[in-house]
């Protein structure tokens, strides 16, 4: 069975030595996040993940969820685990203090999300969706709605969901048909069917707060006619107590490739009582708060699955004996060498490691941008952080989940035939990872978001800032980091050329044809920037005769692998972008 131990040393390296969290102590919530407090939180999170959640991962996969007379029963052990999670205060770690949260930095929430998700993706989704729903209510709800719904959600007594997709429409929400009819008491009666609703019905919490997109009777067509409603499983009285069951039920559970421990529901709304959030026909504005949070969270899911898969693959390859290493035995006292001695096995392991550690640095840096965008007193800093987030959100969601599929497959490959056998747990990681490029907007949609929406905004301001930030890093460290700055400059040149091409030739077909390659190229440059920063810190620590020299030397070695084996792919992406759309669009559709 697969196991998980949170890589706390590497997590602290990113938080303390790269992001230098203590330098932001003047921002709200950061003053409480002292190194000792952060270390204690990480230790406790790792304990819960390793001792409680990880052992339930295979249980959730094997047992799944059951629908019995409209009620969903989760896998054995999930209810007790969720009780421990809620009692430990994990659901309120970064939530608003005025509603019972601890108000700690968002970046710390990203770290805990990685730990919990690595241990058990299906379980972590219950809490992740609740966090997103609570944020949407906090941003768009009335004071009464916030006071009524946020405290029990932050406490973990209630969970939340996001209801967008319908049987006939997914990405194109303009086709949405769910209706909301005004009622005399100021509420609405919501009717329609939603599909692919994660955690739409379960037995972990007292109540489930559904956020549902629907149309009012006078709604204009398309996405400009969508409103957002709170539709609780149980109606909520004015004093916060629960009333009667609302007219919302789970019609069926999807039979899925993976994430069996989390129910994916078909939800039927039959005149259910709903309560408008925000202004009529402006529902997407509020929902996008949850959607953007969810997209970053899914990127972290990809990172997390790759991390736990790599961890198990590395351990197995150190122990598994098979054949002799090229050039002679490395363990002559044994009947065969550990397979980690073989170059191709090392290639697979380093491919995983370079992604996981680079993705961790990038995801945590994005988490810090969320804090800066919401909490920094300087408007210019907030604007710059928002610009970076606009680029990083689709990039992290798409690139990190595509690589999660690659890395979990590589991890399974390291096990050979044993990786294909259920008892080792590797095939579950492969199956679970496959959903991440699909939900919360497919990765093709993320690429279009970056290339067609984010890139041209304000004449390309966000991308130019991103390129300028990395160019400034190269200028500052040209002499002391020439091994990495040279290749980084070259890759940055590829990104600049691709950016210029798309800004100059912005026809819809050309942009759409180039979008995926543009996202992949941008992500590789972002990873290279993080790896150069990590190599710089490692170089300084080794020069200072810091403790844990082996850790810092491993950082330098992994950085070299990334720059030599992975970063050169930027040239291929640029070539594809420059090729244009003609070869794609010239093919006769009837011949597919």
Tab-separated table of C-alpha atoms in Angstrom, residues 107 139 165 221 234 358 366 505 524 526 569 577:
chain	number	residue	atom	x	y	z
A	107	UNK	CA	-0.088	30.858	1.288
A	139	UNK	CA	-17.156	38.339	-1.349
A	165	UNK	CA	-22.551	22.177	-15.209
A	221	UNK	CA	-29.725	35.412	-23.105
A	234	UNK	CA	-31.642	22.008	4.879
A	358	UNK	CA	9.496	23.472	-8.935
A	366	UNK	CA	1.126	32.219	-6.281
A	505	UNK	CA	-1.393	38.236	-35.080
A	524	UNK	CA	8.369	26.346	-18.322
A	526	UNK	CA	7.975	30.303	-14.677
A	569	UNK	CA	11.271	22.307	-24.642
A	577	UNK	CA	3.398	28.794	-32.218
